[in-house]
Amino acid sequence: MTLAQHPRLDHLLIADMVEPGARVLDVGCGDGALLQLLARTRNIDGRGVELSQRGVNECVAKGLSVIQGDADTDLADYPDDGFDYVILSQTLQATRHPREALRNMLRIGRRAIVSFPNFGYWRVRAQLVLRGRMPVTGNLSYSWHDTPNIHLCTIRDFVELVDNLGAHIERGFALDHAGAPIRVNAPWWVWNLLGEQAIFLLERDAPFK
Amino acid sequence: MSPCANGANGKPHGKSVVFPLDQSLVTDGGRNIAPLAIGYETFGELNADRSNAILLCHALTGDQYAADVHPVTGKPGWWDALVGPGKPFDTERYFIICSNVVGGCMGTTGPSSTNPSTGKPYGLDFPVVTIRDMVRAQAMLVDHLGIDTLFCVAGGSMGGMQVLQWAASYPERVFSAMPIATAAKHSAQNIGFNEVGRQAVMADPDWRAGRYLEQGVRPEKGLAVARMSAHITYLSETALQRKFGRKLQDRSAPTFSFDADFQVESYLRYQGVAFVERFDANSYLFVTRACDYFDLAADYGGSLAKAFKDTRTRFCVVSFTSDWLYPTSDSRAIVHALNAGGASVSFVEIESDKGHDAFLLHEPMFIATTRGFLESAAVARGLKARP
């Protein structure tokens, strides 16, 4: 598959944030598609953590170094500064302690890349406000009773949390319904309203203590 | 019946190498074993650049017969599920070596071998050996076979301890490693179970303070009891319940006696009897002791991560959900240490209700994991695809 054929635009945007040859930990790496993309296009030294046995098996079969584990409990075991980037792609909302997960990511890697569905997206707001129903969208495709997503947030909430953690946003994208990036110079409230999902590159402000 | 059908009289089955006296094995306990004989088997062909060799390390009471038909029991080798043409350890692609551990009783020098200084079987005069001693002896064999770097070292249980020791002792000689259903140190529970087994052997009047071979007897009852209790720890409650429940053996009502009324009793008795046919009681004492002494971190100032510092070996750690002898937490400790050292490591906990023995059985997820890991390691090593 060539770069242009890679089906996930969010993966391509993440790959664009990673410097070539970097050491990368992908938390919640699924079937390893992003790690493979990064290995192919960025020549990274990649590792993964994945909760599901099926996902881990698919990754191991692809030759990826992946550990079966839980972002909530297992990140604590990784040493400080072990990686250049720690990635959490579409997994933050499924963690029990998102703040702790982010803190660990910024401890393990100097930089963190996080993508998540934006609960401030207008269609989400509309479903709740107009129909009185828990939102179901492309990025939030579960019914309220069987969803793994337990900590949904808006782009605005996330930006505030990053500030609290002593980190800052290096780069950010909001993706619209079609998965295309929203103009970077648009104001925050536009991102928060029109972005169905968001991707942020975070960097910690001071050396980790 | 021959004493464990072994090399007690210096006649091992199959292939063996006897090292000259000046190549003695110096044990962790500070003793010399010389001459050292190692019984081993190989499967498949070594390639031209000697890059496709896999060392399989057997578990506690296993031996070199990982594949094909076992010459003593007539049953398939212990890793028949994984070793053979087209299987994950593909004998048409890899050169597979499996040796009997030092202290064992299948052609490798052990307590039933002749002590050169007395002309009699060693018995308890055999040096207490460690997992590291076993690995040192294997390294001598690998040298003897002219192999510099092993493509993979793999094994479960006690074999997994050897894998970890290999990766720590000879990191540059191990390209990839699969420690399966194992631990970096023996737990108090494991030591406890082993002690029950050893006490059963030593309580048998025919054990004769370990000198039974000279006196023409064997502590078969004690060894069988040791095996029966150990065998329970290899299974799981679910597996035992599914297989036997409270079903009665060849009868419709209890006999109100101590006969084997229950199927599970009959099964364990059979396991005990079958075991004494092929295993030596003193070897059982020595190999269980080697496991008990295993504590890899202790050799590195208490830090397991230091044992694997800067390793370039690719690891795949596997545990099974129902293994209560070497639970997943033991494997996770290994994974954490490897992570801390920045090692390339994969880890899978396989869903299985078959207990510790699952690694010997046909578990599809385990087989797929092993195949995938070896395939990708083979690509990284530049090994040609299967012919």
GROMACS .gro file of N, CA, C and O in nm, chain A residues 4 11 20 35 59-60 66 78 103 136 179 193 205:
model
   52
    4ALA      N    1  -0.044   0.725  -0.017
    4ALA     CA    2  -0.170   0.787  -0.058
    4ALA      C    3  -0.289   0.693  -0.037
    4ALA      O    4  -0.401   0.737  -0.017
   11HIS      N    5  -0.419   0.881   1.075
   11HIS     CA    6  -0.288   0.815   1.084
   11HIS      C    7  -0.183   0.893   1.004
   11HIS      O    8  -0.070   0.910   1.049
   20PRO      N    9   1.165   1.127   1.165
   20PRO     CA   10   1.218   0.998   1.119
   20PRO      C   11   1.316   0.938   1.220
   20PRO      O   12   1.391   1.011   1.286
   35LEU      N   13   0.152   0.168   1.359
   35LEU     CA   14   0.293   0.134   1.379
   35LEU      C   15   0.358   0.092   1.247
   35LEU      O   16   0.472   0.128   1.218
   59CYS      N   17  -0.062  -0.807   1.556
   59CYS     CA   18   0.061  -0.727   1.556
   59CYS      C   19   0.185  -0.817   1.556
   59CYS      O   20   0.279  -0.795   1.480
   60VAL      N   21   0.185  -0.918   1.644
   60VAL     CA   22   0.301  -1.007   1.654
   60VAL      C   23   0.322  -1.077   1.521
   60VAL      O   24   0.435  -1.093   1.474
   66VAL      N   25   0.474  -0.592   2.033
   66VAL     CA   26   0.355  -0.544   2.100
   66VAL      C   27   0.327  -0.624   2.226
   66VAL      O   28   0.342  -0.746   2.228
   78TYR      N   29   0.670   0.174   3.262
   78TYR     CA   30   0.769   0.220   3.165
   78TYR      C   31   0.858   0.327   3.227
   78TYR      O   32   0.810   0.415   3.298
  103ARG      N   33  -0.048   1.191   3.184
  103ARG     CA   34   0.069   1.225   3.266
  103ARG      C   35   0.181   1.123   3.243
  103ARG      O   36   0.296   1.157   3.224
  136VAL      N   37  -2.481   0.903   1.866
  136VAL     CA   38  -2.412   0.795   1.796
  136VAL      C   39  -2.365   0.852   1.663
  136VAL      O   40  -2.447   0.895   1.582
  179GLY      N   41  -1.331   1.380   0.757
  179GLY     CA   42  -1.195   1.343   0.796
  179GLY      C   43  -1.092   1.441   0.742
  179GLY      O   44  -0.972   1.414   0.748
  193LEU      N   45  -1.663   2.312   1.756
  193LEU     CA   46  -1.797   2.291   1.704
  193LEU      C   47  -1.796   2.201   1.579
  193LEU      O   48  -1.881   2.112   1.563
  205ASP      N   49   0.646   2.096   2.927
  205ASP     CA   50   0.711   2.226   2.938
  205ASP      C   51   0.849   2.217   3.000
  205ASP      O   52   0.943   2.279   2.953
   0.00000   0.00000   0.00000
